[in-house]
Short mmCIF file of C-alpha atoms (C1' of nucleotides) in Angstrom, two decimals:
data_model
loop_
_atom_site.label_atom_id
_atom_site.label_comp_id
_atom_site.label_asym_id
_atom_site.label_seq_id
_atom_site.Cartn_x
_atom_site.Cartn_y
_atom_site.Cartn_z
CA MET R 1 13.86 -27.88 -3.26
CA THR R 2 12.93 -24.38 -2.17
CA ALA R 3 14.61 -25.03 1.14
CA LEU R 4 17.95 -25.19 -0.65
CA HIS R 5 17.69 -21.67 -1.98
CA SER R 6 18.38 -18.29 -0.40
CA PRO R 7 15.49 -16.30 1.04
CA PHE R 8 15.69 -13.99 -1.97
CA ALA R 9 15.27 -16.81 -4.48
CA ARG R 10 12.59 -18.28 -2.32
CA LYS R 11 10.62 -15.05 -2.26
CA LEU R 12 10.87 -14.44 -6.01
CA GLY R 13 9.91 -18.07 -6.56
CA ALA R 14 6.67 -17.33 -4.77
CA PHE R 15 5.88 -14.66 -7.36
CA VAL R 16 7.14 -16.20 -10.55
CA ALA R 17 7.76 -19.89 -11.22
CA LEU R 18 11.51 -19.90 -11.93
CA SER R 19 13.54 -22.45 -13.88
CA ASN R 20 16.79 -23.94 -12.65
CA VAL R 21 18.71 -21.69 -15.02
CA GLU R 22 17.00 -18.66 -13.58
CA PHE R 23 17.71 -19.83 -10.05
CA ASP R 24 21.37 -20.16 -10.96
CA VAL R 25 21.55 -16.65 -12.39
CA LEU R 26 19.88 -15.46 -9.24
CA GLU R 27 22.44 -17.10 -7.00
CA ARG R 28 25.31 -15.60 -8.99
CA LEU R 29 23.95 -12.09 -8.48
CA HIS R 30 25.30 -12.07 -4.98
CA SER R 31 28.86 -10.90 -5.35
CA ARG R 32 30.62 -9.83 -2.18
CA ARG R 33 29.00 -11.05 1.00
CA ARG R 34 29.42 -8.64 3.88
CA VAL R 35 28.56 -8.58 7.57
CA PHE R 36 27.41 -5.44 9.41
CA PRO R 37 26.92 -5.01 13.16
CA ALA R 38 23.59 -3.93 14.65
CA GLY R 39 22.95 -0.26 15.24
CA ARG R 40 25.49 1.38 12.93
CA ASP R 41 23.86 2.85 9.82
CA ILE R 42 25.00 1.35 6.54
CA MET R 43 23.45 4.06 4.38
CA HIS R 44 22.89 7.75 4.99
CA GLU R 45 20.43 10.20 3.51
CA GLY R 46 22.21 12.32 0.93
CA GLN R 47 25.15 9.95 0.56
CA ALA R 48 26.08 9.37 -3.07
CA ASN R 49 27.02 6.25 -5.00
CA GLN R 50 25.67 3.61 -2.71
CA SER R 51 25.66 -0.06 -3.59
CA ALA R 52 22.53 -2.12 -3.44
CA TYR R 53 22.35 -5.24 -1.28
CA ILE R 54 20.26 -8.32 -0.89
CA LEU R 55 19.66 -9.10 2.74
CA ALA R 56 20.62 -12.69 3.59
CA SER R 57 20.06 -12.74 7.34
CA GLY R 58 19.03 -10.33 10.06
CA TRP R 59 16.68 -7.35 10.04
CA VAL R 60 17.19 -3.72 9.03
CA CYS R 61 15.03 -0.61 9.06
CA SER R 62 14.78 2.30 6.62
CA TYR R 63 14.03 5.62 8.24
CA LYS R 64 14.06 9.37 7.83
CA LEU R 65 14.93 11.99 10.43
CA LEU R 66 13.12 15.28 10.86
CA PRO R 67 15.05 18.41 11.82
CA GLY R 68 13.32 18.27 15.20
CA GLY R 69 15.16 15.04 15.97
CA THR R 70 12.20 12.68 15.76
CA ARG R 71 12.36 9.85 13.31
CA GLN R 72 9.93 7.93 11.20
CA ILE R 73 10.70 4.38 10.23
CA VAL R 74 9.37 3.85 6.74
CA ASP R 75 9.84 0.11 6.48
CA PHE R 76 11.64 -2.88 7.87
CA GLN R 77 13.53 -5.25 5.63
CA ILE R 78 13.81 -8.94 6.34
CA PRO R 79 15.87 -11.71 4.73
CA GLY R 80 15.25 -11.84 0.99
CA ASP R 81 14.56 -8.13 0.69
CA PHE R 82 16.45 -5.69 -1.49
CA LEU R 83 18.23 -2.76 0.17
CA GLY R 84 18.75 0.54 -1.59
CA LEU R 85 17.38 -0.30 -5.01
CA ARG R 86 16.20 3.28 -5.34
CA SER R 87 19.52 4.69 -4.15
CA VAL R 88 21.13 3.15 -7.19
CA LEU R 89 18.63 4.62 -9.60
CA PHE R 90 18.78 8.04 -8.05
CA ARG R 91 22.47 8.49 -7.61
CA THR R 92 22.00 9.43 -4.00
CA ALA R 93 20.23 7.75 -1.08
CA ASP R 94 17.09 9.48 0.17
CA HIS R 95 16.83 7.69 3.49
CA ASN R 96 18.93 6.02 6.15
CA ILE R 97 19.31 2.30 6.65
CA GLU R 98 20.15 0.84 10.03
CA PRO R 99 20.66 -2.83 10.84
CA VAL R 100 18.35 -3.81 13.68
CA THR R 101 20.39 -6.95 14.31
CA LYS R 102 23.73 -8.09 13.02
CA ILE R 103 23.15 -8.73 9.35
CA GLU R 104 24.66 -10.52 6.40
CA ALA R 105 24.07 -8.96 3.01
CA SER R 106 25.36 -9.55 -0.49
CA GLU R 107 26.43 -6.61 -2.54
CA VAL R 108 24.79 -6.43 -5.94
CA LEU R 109 26.70 -4.71 -8.72
CA ALA R 110 24.45 -2.57 -10.86
CA ALA R 111 26.05 -3.79 -14.07
CA TYR R 112 25.53 -7.39 -13.03
CA LEU R 113 21.90 -6.77 -12.28
CA ILE R 114 21.21 -5.10 -15.61
CA ASN R 115 22.95 -7.93 -17.42
CA ALA R 116 20.89 -10.53 -15.59
CA PHE R 117 17.75 -8.64 -16.53
CA SER R 118 18.49 -8.68 -20.23
CA THR R 119 19.44 -12.37 -20.38
CA THR R 120 16.58 -13.57 -18.18
CA PRO R 121 13.71 -11.12 -18.53
CA ARG R 122 11.41 -13.14 -16.31
CA LEU R 123 13.82 -12.34 -13.54
CA ALA R 124 13.44 -8.64 -14.24
CA ALA R 125 9.70 -9.05 -13.97
CA ALA R 126 10.08 -10.85 -10.67
CA VAL R 127 12.33 -8.17 -9.21
CA LEU R 128 10.08 -5.36 -10.40
CA TRP R 129 7.21 -7.26 -8.92
CA ALA R 130 8.92 -7.43 -5.60
CA ALA R 131 9.73 -3.73 -5.77
CA SER R 132 6.12 -2.90 -6.54
CA ARG R 133 5.02 -5.00 -3.64
CA ASP R 134 7.34 -3.04 -1.38
CA GLU R 135 5.83 0.17 -2.61
CA ALA R 136 2.34 -1.21 -2.05
CA MET R 137 3.37 -1.93 1.51
CA VAL R 138 4.55 1.62 2.05
CA VAL R 139 1.18 2.78 0.80
CA GLU R 140 -0.61 0.46 3.19
CA HIS R 141 1.61 1.75 5.98
CA LEU R 142 0.64 5.31 5.07
CA VAL R 143 -3.05 4.43 5.17
CA GLY R 144 -2.61 2.81 8.56
CA ILE R 145 -0.87 5.79 10.10
CA GLY R 146 -3.33 8.24 8.57
CA ARG R 147 -6.57 6.50 9.36
CA ARG R 148 -6.19 3.72 11.92
CA ASP R 149 -6.08 4.10 15.69
CA ALA R 150 -3.19 2.74 17.73
CA ARG R 151 -4.69 -0.72 18.28
CA GLY R 152 -5.51 -1.15 14.63
CA ARG R 153 -2.08 0.01 13.56
CA MET R 154 -0.30 -2.38 15.86
CA ALA R 155 -2.51 -5.32 14.95
CA HIS R 156 -2.11 -4.63 11.25
CA PHE R 157 1.62 -4.19 11.55
CA LEU R 158 2.17 -7.46 13.39
CA LEU R 159 0.04 -9.36 10.89
CA GLU R 160 1.71 -7.82 7.88
CA LEU R 161 5.14 -8.64 9.23
CA GLY R 162 3.98 -12.19 9.82
CA ALA R 163 2.76 -12.49 6.23
CA ARG R 164 6.09 -11.24 4.89
CA LEU R 165 8.11 -13.56 7.11
CA LYS R 166 6.00 -16.52 6.09
CA LEU R 167 7.05 -15.92 2.47
CA VAL R 168 10.65 -16.64 3.41
CA GLY R 169 9.86 -19.40 5.89
CA LEU R 170 10.50 -17.37 9.03
CA ALA R 171 6.99 -17.39 10.43
CA THR R 172 4.03 -19.70 10.85
CA ARG R 173 0.41 -19.05 11.69
CA GLU R 174 1.48 -19.41 15.33
CA GLY R 175 3.90 -16.51 15.36
CA TYR R 176 7.52 -15.53 14.76
CA ALA R 177 10.75 -14.25 16.30
CA CYS R 178 10.91 -10.46 16.21
CA PRO R 179 13.97 -8.48 17.32
CA LEU R 180 12.28 -5.05 17.36
CA SER R 181 12.23 -2.92 20.48
CA GLN R 182 9.15 -0.99 21.51
CA TYR R 183 11.00 2.20 20.59
CA MET R 184 11.32 0.98 17.03
CA LEU R 185 7.68 0.00 16.89
CA ALA R 186 6.86 3.50 18.09
CA ASP R 187 8.97 5.12 15.38
CA ALA R 188 7.40 2.91 12.75
CA LEU R 189 3.80 3.42 13.83
CA GLY R 190 3.96 7.12 14.58
CA LEU R 191 3.29 6.57 18.29
CA SER R 192 5.19 7.15 21.51
CA ALA R 193 7.05 4.24 23.06
CA VAL R 194 4.91 4.50 26.16
CA HIS R 195 1.73 4.14 24.18
CA VAL R 196 3.12 1.21 22.24
CA ASN R 197 3.63 -0.53 25.53
CA ARG R 198 0.07 0.12 26.63
CA VAL R 199 -1.43 -1.05 23.33
CA LEU R 200 0.66 -4.20 23.46
CA ARG R 201 -0.61 -4.91 26.94
CA GLU R 202 -4.21 -4.37 25.85
CA LEU R 203 -3.88 -6.75 22.91
CA ARG R 204 -2.30 -9.32 25.17
CA GLU R 205 -4.98 -8.98 27.84
CA ASP R 206 -7.66 -9.31 25.17
CA GLY R 207 -6.10 -12.63 24.20
CA LEU R 208 -5.17 -11.53 20.68
CA VAL R 209 -1.34 -11.39 20.42
CA THR R 210 1.58 -11.65 22.80
CA PHE R 211 4.81 -9.84 22.05
CA GLN R 212 7.37 -10.68 24.68
CA GLN R 213 11.04 -11.55 24.75
CA GLY R 214 11.47 -11.04 21.06
CA GLN R 215 8.67 -13.41 20.20
CA VAL R 216 5.34 -12.60 18.59
CA THR R 217 2.64 -15.17 19.31
CA PHE R 218 -0.77 -15.06 17.68
CA ASP R 219 -3.17 -16.12 20.43
CA ASP R 220 -6.27 -15.47 18.33
CA PHE R 221 -5.33 -15.00 14.72
CA ASP R 222 -8.84 -14.39 13.38
CA GLY R 223 -9.67 -11.99 16.17
CA LEU R 224 -6.54 -10.03 15.37
CA VAL R 225 -7.40 -9.92 11.67
CA THR R 226 -10.73 -8.40 12.65
CA VAL R 227 -9.16 -5.73 14.87
CA ALA R 228 -6.66 -4.89 12.14
CA GLU R 229 -9.21 -4.77 9.34
CA PHE R 230 -6.51 -6.71 7.57
CA ASP R 231 -7.04 -7.33 3.89
CA ARG R 232 -5.99 -10.94 3.50
CA HIS R 233 -5.84 -10.47 -0.23
CA TYR R 234 -2.95 -8.18 -0.72
CA LEU R 235 -0.16 -10.35 0.61
CA ASP R 236 -1.63 -13.83 0.39
CA HIS R 237 -0.07 -15.24 -2.75
CA GLU R 238 -0.68 -18.91 -2.32
CA GLY R 239 1.27 -20.01 -5.38
CA PRO R 240 3.23 -18.41 -8.22
CA LEU R 241 1.11 -15.90 -10.13
CA MET R 242 3.13 -16.26 -13.32
CA LYS R 243 3.54 -19.77 -14.55
CA MET B 1 10.89 25.00 -26.93
CA THR B 2 9.71 23.33 -23.75
CA ALA B 3 6.49 25.30 -23.91
CA LEU B 4 5.54 23.41 -27.05
CA HIS B 5 5.54 20.04 -25.36
CA SER B 6 2.99 18.27 -23.21
CA PRO B 7 3.31 18.47 -19.42
CA PHE B 8 4.58 14.90 -19.44
CA ALA B 9 7.43 15.63 -21.88
CA ARG B 10 8.14 18.81 -19.99
CA LYS B 11 8.48 16.98 -16.72
CA LEU B 12 10.71 14.22 -18.07
CA GLY B 13 12.78 16.86 -19.81
CA ALA B 14 13.50 18.34 -16.40
CA PHE B 15 15.05 15.02 -15.35
CA VAL B 16 16.86 13.92 -18.46
CA ALA B 17 17.97 16.09 -21.35
CA LEU B 18 15.98 14.58 -24.22
CA SER B 19 16.72 14.70 -27.94
CA ASN B 20 14.12 15.60 -30.54
CA VAL B 21 13.83 11.96 -31.51
CA GLU B 22 13.10 11.06 -27.92
CA PHE B 23 10.55 13.83 -27.64
CA ASP B 24 8.82 12.48 -30.73
CA VAL B 25 8.66 8.95 -29.35
CA LEU B 26 7.25 10.42 -26.20
CA GLU B 27 4.47 12.25 -27.99
CA ARG B 28 3.51 9.12 -29.90
CA LEU B 29 3.03 7.19 -26.65
CA HIS B 30 -0.29 8.90 -26.13
CA SER B 31 -2.76 6.76 -28.04
CA ARG B 32 -6.41 7.33 -27.28
CA ARG B 33 -7.20 10.62 -25.59
CA ARG B 34 -10.14 10.40 -23.24
CA VAL B 35 -12.14 12.79 -21.07
CA PHE B 36 -13.54 11.87 -17.66
CA PRO B 37 -15.92 13.90 -15.49
CA ALA B 38 -15.05 14.95 -11.95
CA GLY B 39 -16.09 12.71 -9.09
CA ARG B 40 -16.64 9.38 -10.81
CA ASP B 41 -13.83 6.90 -10.12
CA ILE B 42 -11.91 5.77 -13.17
CA MET B 43 -10.15 2.90 -11.41
CA HIS B 44 -11.26 0.63 -8.57
CA GLU B 45 -9.31 -1.37 -6.05
CA GLY B 46 -9.36 -5.02 -7.08
CA GLN B 47 -10.34 -4.29 -10.68
CA ALA B 48 -8.30 -6.28 -13.18
CA ASN B 49 -6.68 -5.36 -16.49
CA GLN B 50 -6.60 -1.63 -16.15
CA SER B 51 -4.95 0.62 -18.69
CA ALA B 52 -2.36 3.16 -17.69
CA TYR B 53 -2.84 6.83 -18.52
CA ILE B 54 -0.84 9.98 -18.76
CA LEU B 55 -2.73 12.89 -17.30
CA ALA B 56 -2.94 15.81 -19.73
CA SER B 57 -5.12 18.24 -17.82
CA GLY B 58 -7.00 18.35 -14.53
CA TRP B 59 -6.29 16.77 -11.16
CA VAL B 60 -6.97 13.30 -9.78
CA CYS B 61 -6.43 11.61 -6.45
CA SER B 62 -5.43 8.04 -5.55
CA TYR B 63 -6.99 6.73 -2.39
CA LYS B 64 -7.80 3.66 -0.37
CA LEU B 65 -10.90 3.00 1.68
CA LEU B 66 -10.95 1.29 5.06
CA PRO B 67 -13.79 -1.06 6.00
CA GLY B 68 -14.93 1.56 8.53
CA GLY B 69 -15.74 3.90 5.67
CA THR B 70 -12.95 6.42 6.22
CA ARG B 71 -10.57 7.03 3.39
CA GLN B 72 -6.93 7.94 3.03
CA ILE B 73 -5.78 9.81 -0.02
CA VAL B 74 -2.33 8.51 -0.89
CA ASP B 75 -1.39 11.04 -3.52
CA PHE B 76 -2.70 13.59 -5.95
CA GLN B 77 -1.75 13.49 -9.59
CA ILE B 78 -1.38 16.59 -11.70
CA PRO B 79 -0.83 17.12 -15.43
CA GLY B 80 2.20 15.20 -16.63
CA ASP B 81 1.81 12.44 -14.06
CA PHE B 82 1.35 8.76 -14.82
CA LEU B 83 -1.81 7.02 -13.61
CA GLY B 84 -1.88 3.36 -12.73
CA LEU B 85 1.63 2.35 -13.73
CA ARG B 86 1.62 -0.19 -10.92
CA SER B 87 -1.84 -1.51 -11.87
CA VAL B 88 -0.36 -2.60 -15.18
CA LEU B 89 2.56 -4.39 -13.62
CA PHE B 90 0.40 -6.10 -11.05
CA ARG B 91 -2.51 -7.25 -13.14
CA THR B 92 -4.94 -5.68 -10.75
CA ALA B 93 -5.31 -2.19 -9.29
CA ASP B 94 -4.55 -1.83 -5.59
CA HIS B 95 -6.17 1.55 -5.09
CA ASN B 96 -8.94 3.77 -6.40
CA ILE B 97 -8.45 6.76 -8.66
CA GLU B 98 -10.93 9.61 -8.69
CA PRO B 99 -10.80 12.71 -10.89
CA VAL B 100 -10.91 15.80 -8.69
CA THR B 101 -11.82 17.94 -11.67
CA LYS B 102 -12.85 17.06 -15.19
CA ILE B 103 -9.72 15.54 -16.72
CA GLU B 104 -8.18 14.69 -20.05
CA ALA B 105 -5.89 11.68 -20.12
CA SER B 106 -4.16 9.67 -22.82
CA GLU B 107 -4.31 5.94 -22.64
CA VAL B 108 -0.92 4.25 -22.82
CA LEU B 109 -0.77 0.76 -24.26
CA ALA B 110 1.57 -1.47 -22.30
CA ALA B 111 3.06 -2.98 -25.47
CA TYR B 112 3.78 0.50 -26.84
CA LEU B 113 5.49 1.54 -23.67
CA ILE B 114 7.74 -1.50 -23.56
CA ASN B 115 8.65 -0.99 -27.18
CA ALA B 116 9.52 2.64 -26.59
CA PHE B 117 11.72 1.59 -23.68
CA SER B 118 13.78 -0.81 -25.76
CA THR B 119 14.33 1.57 -28.65
CA THR B 120 15.08 4.64 -26.53
CA PRO B 121 16.53 3.42 -23.24
CA ARG B 122 17.09 6.93 -21.95
CA LEU B 123 13.36 7.29 -21.98
CA ALA B 124 13.01 4.22 -19.81
CA ALA B 125 15.45 5.79 -17.38
CA ALA B 126 13.44 9.00 -17.35
CA VAL B 127 10.16 7.20 -16.68
CA LEU B 128 11.68 5.07 -13.95
CA TRP B 129 13.13 8.22 -12.51
CA ALA B 130 9.71 9.82 -12.40
CA ALA B 131 8.25 6.68 -10.83
CA SER B 132 10.95 6.68 -8.18
CA ARG B 133 10.28 10.30 -7.47
CA ASP B 134 6.62 9.48 -6.96
CA GLU B 135 7.56 6.76 -4.54
CA ALA B 136 9.87 9.14 -2.72
CA MET B 137 6.94 11.49 -2.36
CA VAL B 138 4.76 8.81 -0.86
CA VAL B 139 7.55 8.16 1.63
CA GLU B 140 7.76 11.84 2.49
CA HIS B 141 3.98 11.88 2.90
CA LEU B 142 4.24 8.93 5.29
CA VAL B 143 6.87 10.72 7.34
CA GLY B 144 4.72 13.81 7.49
CA ILE B 145 1.64 11.98 8.73
CA GLY B 146 3.63 9.94 11.22
CA ARG B 147 5.74 12.65 12.74
CA ARG B 148 4.55 16.16 11.91
CA ASP B 149 1.77 18.09 13.63
CA ALA B 150 -1.17 19.46 11.67
CA ARG B 151 0.45 22.85 10.90
CA GLY B 152 3.62 21.24 9.66
CA ARG B 153 1.73 18.73 7.56
CA MET B 154 -0.36 21.38 5.89
CA ALA B 155 2.58 23.69 5.27
CA HIS B 156 4.65 20.87 3.84
CA PHE B 157 1.83 19.65 1.68
CA LEU B 158 1.13 23.03 0.13
CA LEU B 159 4.81 23.59 -0.60
CA GLU B 160 5.32 20.18 -2.10
CA LEU B 161 2.34 20.60 -4.36
CA GLY B 162 3.71 23.95 -5.43
CA ALA B 163 7.07 22.42 -6.28
CA ARG B 164 5.44 19.72 -8.39
CA LEU B 165 3.21 22.18 -10.21
CA LYS B 166 6.17 24.41 -10.94
CA LEU B 167 7.79 21.52 -12.84
CA VAL B 168 4.95 21.58 -15.34
CA GLY B 169 4.54 25.33 -15.38
CA LEU B 170 1.36 25.51 -13.31
CA ALA B 171 2.77 27.37 -10.31
CA THR B 172 5.10 30.22 -9.49
CA ARG B 173 6.76 31.25 -6.28
CA GLU B 174 3.65 33.38 -5.66
CA GLY B 175 1.16 30.53 -5.60
CA TYR B 176 -1.11 28.38 -7.76
CA ALA B 177 -4.69 27.41 -8.56
CA CYS B 178 -5.81 24.44 -6.47
CA PRO B 179 -9.19 22.72 -6.90
CA LEU B 180 -9.04 20.67 -3.70
CA SER B 181 -11.75 20.92 -1.06
CA GLN B 182 -10.93 20.97 2.63
CA TYR B 183 -12.44 17.50 2.89
CA MET B 184 -9.88 16.21 0.44
CA LEU B 185 -7.08 17.91 2.27
CA ALA B 186 -8.35 16.21 5.42
CA ASP B 187 -8.37 12.78 3.80
CA ALA B 188 -4.89 13.34 2.44
CA LEU B 189 -3.37 14.64 5.66
CA GLY B 190 -5.04 12.24 8.08
CA LEU B 191 -6.97 15.05 9.79
CA SER B 192 -10.62 15.98 10.19
CA ALA B 193 -12.10 18.56 7.85
CA VAL B 194 -12.87 20.82 10.78
CA HIS B 195 -9.29 20.82 11.89
CA VAL B 196 -8.05 21.48 8.38
CA ASN B 197 -10.15 24.60 8.40
CA ARG B 198 -8.68 25.77 11.70
CA VAL B 199 -5.11 25.13 10.59
CA LEU B 200 -5.70 26.98 7.35
CA ARG B 201 -7.02 29.95 9.28
CA GLU B 202 -4.01 29.90 11.59
CA LEU B 203 -1.56 29.87 8.72
CA ARG B 204 -3.45 32.70 7.05
CA GLU B 205 -3.56 34.78 10.22
CA ASP B 206 0.15 34.22 10.71
CA GLY B 207 0.69 35.70 7.27
CA LEU B 208 2.18 32.52 5.79
CA VAL B 209 -0.24 31.17 3.15
CA THR B 210 -3.74 31.94 2.01
CA PHE B 211 -5.91 29.19 0.55
CA GLN B 212 -9.18 30.66 -0.59
CA GLN B 213 -11.48 30.27 -3.58
CA GLY B 214 -9.35 27.58 -5.13
CA GLN B 215 -6.22 29.68 -5.00
CA VAL B 216 -3.11 29.07 -2.91
CA THR B 217 -1.08 32.20 -2.29
CA PHE B 218 2.29 32.15 -0.56
CA ASP B 219 2.32 35.26 1.61
CA ASP B 220 5.64 34.42 3.24
CA PHE B 221 7.38 31.66 1.33
CA ASP B 222 10.45 31.42 3.53
CA GLY B 223 8.42 31.51 6.70
CA LEU B 224 6.32 28.66 5.39
CA VAL B 225 9.40 26.65 4.49
CA THR B 226 10.53 27.02 8.09
CA VAL B 227 7.20 25.87 9.54
CA ALA B 228 7.17 22.91 7.16
CA GLU B 229 10.75 21.90 7.83
CA PHE B 230 10.73 21.54 4.07
CA ASP B 231 13.78 19.99 2.54
CA ARG B 232 14.38 22.20 -0.48
CA HIS B 233 16.69 19.55 -1.88
CA TYR B 234 14.46 16.71 -2.71
CA LEU B 235 12.31 18.36 -5.35
CA ASP B 236 14.44 21.26 -6.49
CA HIS B 237 15.98 19.97 -9.68
CA GLU B 238 17.14 23.18 -11.29
CA GLY B 239 18.22 21.57 -14.56
CA PRO B 240 18.46 18.12 -16.10
CA LEU B 241 20.48 15.76 -13.93
CA MET B 242 21.41 13.50 -16.81
CA LYS B 243 23.03 15.26 -19.73
"C1'" DC I 1 28.39 -7.22 38.81
"C1'" DG I 2 27.57 -2.66 37.33
"C1'" DT I 3 25.58 0.34 34.12
"C1'" DA I 4 22.99 1.28 30.05
"C1'" DG I 5 19.25 0.28 27.51
"C1'" DC I 6 14.70 -1.73 27.67
"C1'" DT I 7 9.92 -2.33 29.67
"C1'" DT I 8 6.17 -1.20 32.63
"C1'" DT I 9 3.04 1.76 35.14
"C1'" DG I 10 0.86 6.07 37.02
"C1'" DA I 11 -0.36 11.06 36.74
"C1'" DT I 12 -1.29 14.84 34.05
"C1'" DG I 13 -1.62 17.74 29.70
"C1'" DT I 14 -2.99 18.77 24.92
"C1'" DA I 15 -3.68 18.27 19.92
"C1'" DG I 16 -6.99 17.16 17.35
"C1'" DG I 17 -11.62 14.64 16.95
"C1'" DT I 18 -16.74 14.89 17.12
"C1'" DC I 19 -21.11 17.15 17.21
"C1'" DA I 20 -23.88 20.89 15.95
"C1'" DA I 21 -25.47 24.78 13.45
"C1'" DG I 22 -25.19 28.87 10.72
"C1'" DA I 23 -23.03 31.42 6.63
"C1'" DA I 24 -20.99 31.38 2.01
"C1'" DA I 25 -20.32 29.67 -2.19
"C1'" DT I 26 -21.65 26.84 -6.04
"C1'" DG I 27 -24.57 24.55 -8.96
"C1'" DT I 28 -29.29 23.44 -11.33
"C1'" DG I 29 -33.42 23.86 -13.52
"C1'" DG I 30 -37.04 26.93 -14.89
"C1'" DC J 1 -31.26 35.71 -14.29
"C1'" DC J 2 -33.55 34.18 -10.32
"C1'" DA J 3 -35.08 30.67 -6.68
"C1'" DC J 4 -33.83 26.73 -4.62
"C1'" DA J 5 -30.76 22.83 -3.36
"C1'" DT J 6 -26.43 21.15 -2.31
"C1'" DT J 7 -22.06 21.25 -1.21
"C1'" DT J 8 -18.37 23.66 1.17
"C1'" DC J 9 -16.67 26.63 4.67
"C1'" DT J 10 -16.52 28.50 9.36
"C1'" DT J 11 -16.87 28.77 14.23
"C1'" DG J 12 -17.98 27.28 19.06
"C1'" DA J 13 -18.40 23.74 22.88
"C1'" DC J 14 -16.96 19.63 24.47
"C1'" DC J 15 -14.41 15.20 24.68
"C1'" DT J 16 -10.91 11.46 23.92
"C1'" DA J 17 -6.78 9.28 22.29
"C1'" DC J 18 -2.49 9.77 22.68
"C1'" DA J 19 1.76 12.52 24.25
"C1'" DT J 20 4.79 13.82 27.90
"C1'" DC J 21 6.92 13.50 32.28
"C1'" DA J 22 8.57 10.79 35.91
"C1'" DA J 23 10.16 6.84 38.28
"C1'" DA J 24 10.71 1.97 39.33
"C1'" DG J 25 11.76 -2.84 38.05
"C1'" DC J 26 14.13 -5.83 34.19
"C1'" DT J 27 17.76 -7.78 31.08
"C1'" DA J 28 21.72 -8.21 29.30
"C1'" DC J 29 26.16 -7.95 28.27
"C1'" DG J 30 31.03 -6.02 28.59
#
DNA sequence: CGTAGCTTTGATGTAGGTCAAGAAATGTGG
DNA sequence: CCACATTTCTTGACCTACATCAAAGCTACG
């Protein structure tokens, strides 16, 4: 059954056990489906009146630029994730969003969303839950950059991404397809691209993970968890938490 | 008029122009007022069924510990800030909260809050607004740790804190009282305490800021803004944005 | 099939960490 | 209000993780 639904429905279903009615409301949220090419930003810092989207396929990243020209990627979004929820609440976007690959996304009209929330409150809970989880991930990212060394950061990042992708059926314990360049990893982890390359080599030579040709392969999952000091708890929802 | 209200009401009032009725509802939110001593955590990672609080006086910090024993402070909360909003939504806290000073905080009952939201929706908007602003600050913090050097981080941090304190009337353009130790600054900025000390000295010797005896003094505000690459925009709400 | 963006590697530099130890401030009990 | 203890601040010497620079081999796609 879950296989019939969109990644978004699938993800929310992992948080809250949804009825068929709720699934239907969910599917009707998606209004206009749009396609964007890789590389061209779909949202700019400071831009007003942005729509929100639900990502159907492809990857995007949210980032901020510093005056010096360097950038920091705050988060990646994968199928099933919301884009620009905060930009709707604030009237203006506070970060940039760039598609990493070609993407398909469904526009979500604010009015529609609010209506869906009032008719099916469990849906509101599920969406807020997802939003809180995103924020928790930003926090974890912050902790990693502040207090982990390069190896730990990379290991943690690759595991976390795996856990998120598993939620929408795009990863297994073996690994997953990953379209990120080493430059993007660098901008996400607060490292230089050169160092990212070296760390990746190290992890590979230690028999922990291989990241080559757009494919992440966990060679020693448990070993990697140890290096990452990964807290299995915070993303491992085995079943719906709300019955 | 604003001077009569609590820091919380004062802060929300800066976002959304509130009516007297709304102010009253706001004041009634605070149920039990409690006092906590400095240093003893009031919320633990993994602990279930936490209450939320509104901080009335004093400072607290939210942090996470890594298995290695190091810690990363994610954010400081000052009077008028919400504590543990996310811990209520998730049933369990995902970080620790430690009072930096002795604090007074009012417990907020979840049921009360939800009720207030449905009767005065503008209040819900204001609270969500504040929550989004907090999240935006965590993002900015992440960017700083990932891509700014120690000087820039410190400068940015001191300015941001000043901007937040100004919202609740606890800072001026001249400076503010700040009870944080250099160890805490270190844990917040992802630096060592020793280096924090050196950076502070540098900034003082360059005539930019002085941080001594619990007092932050801006010696050259504009100069500091330049060093910090501080975006005046993102916290400078001069008046209510929603009329 | 050429050129632009990735990846890989080596050599060298530096910001910030760690260790150590003394000086100030702050707190505590008598 | 003083003596003592404890935390916090400050500074110096040394070291390491990561940045920067540079250049060569890959991929891929228009």
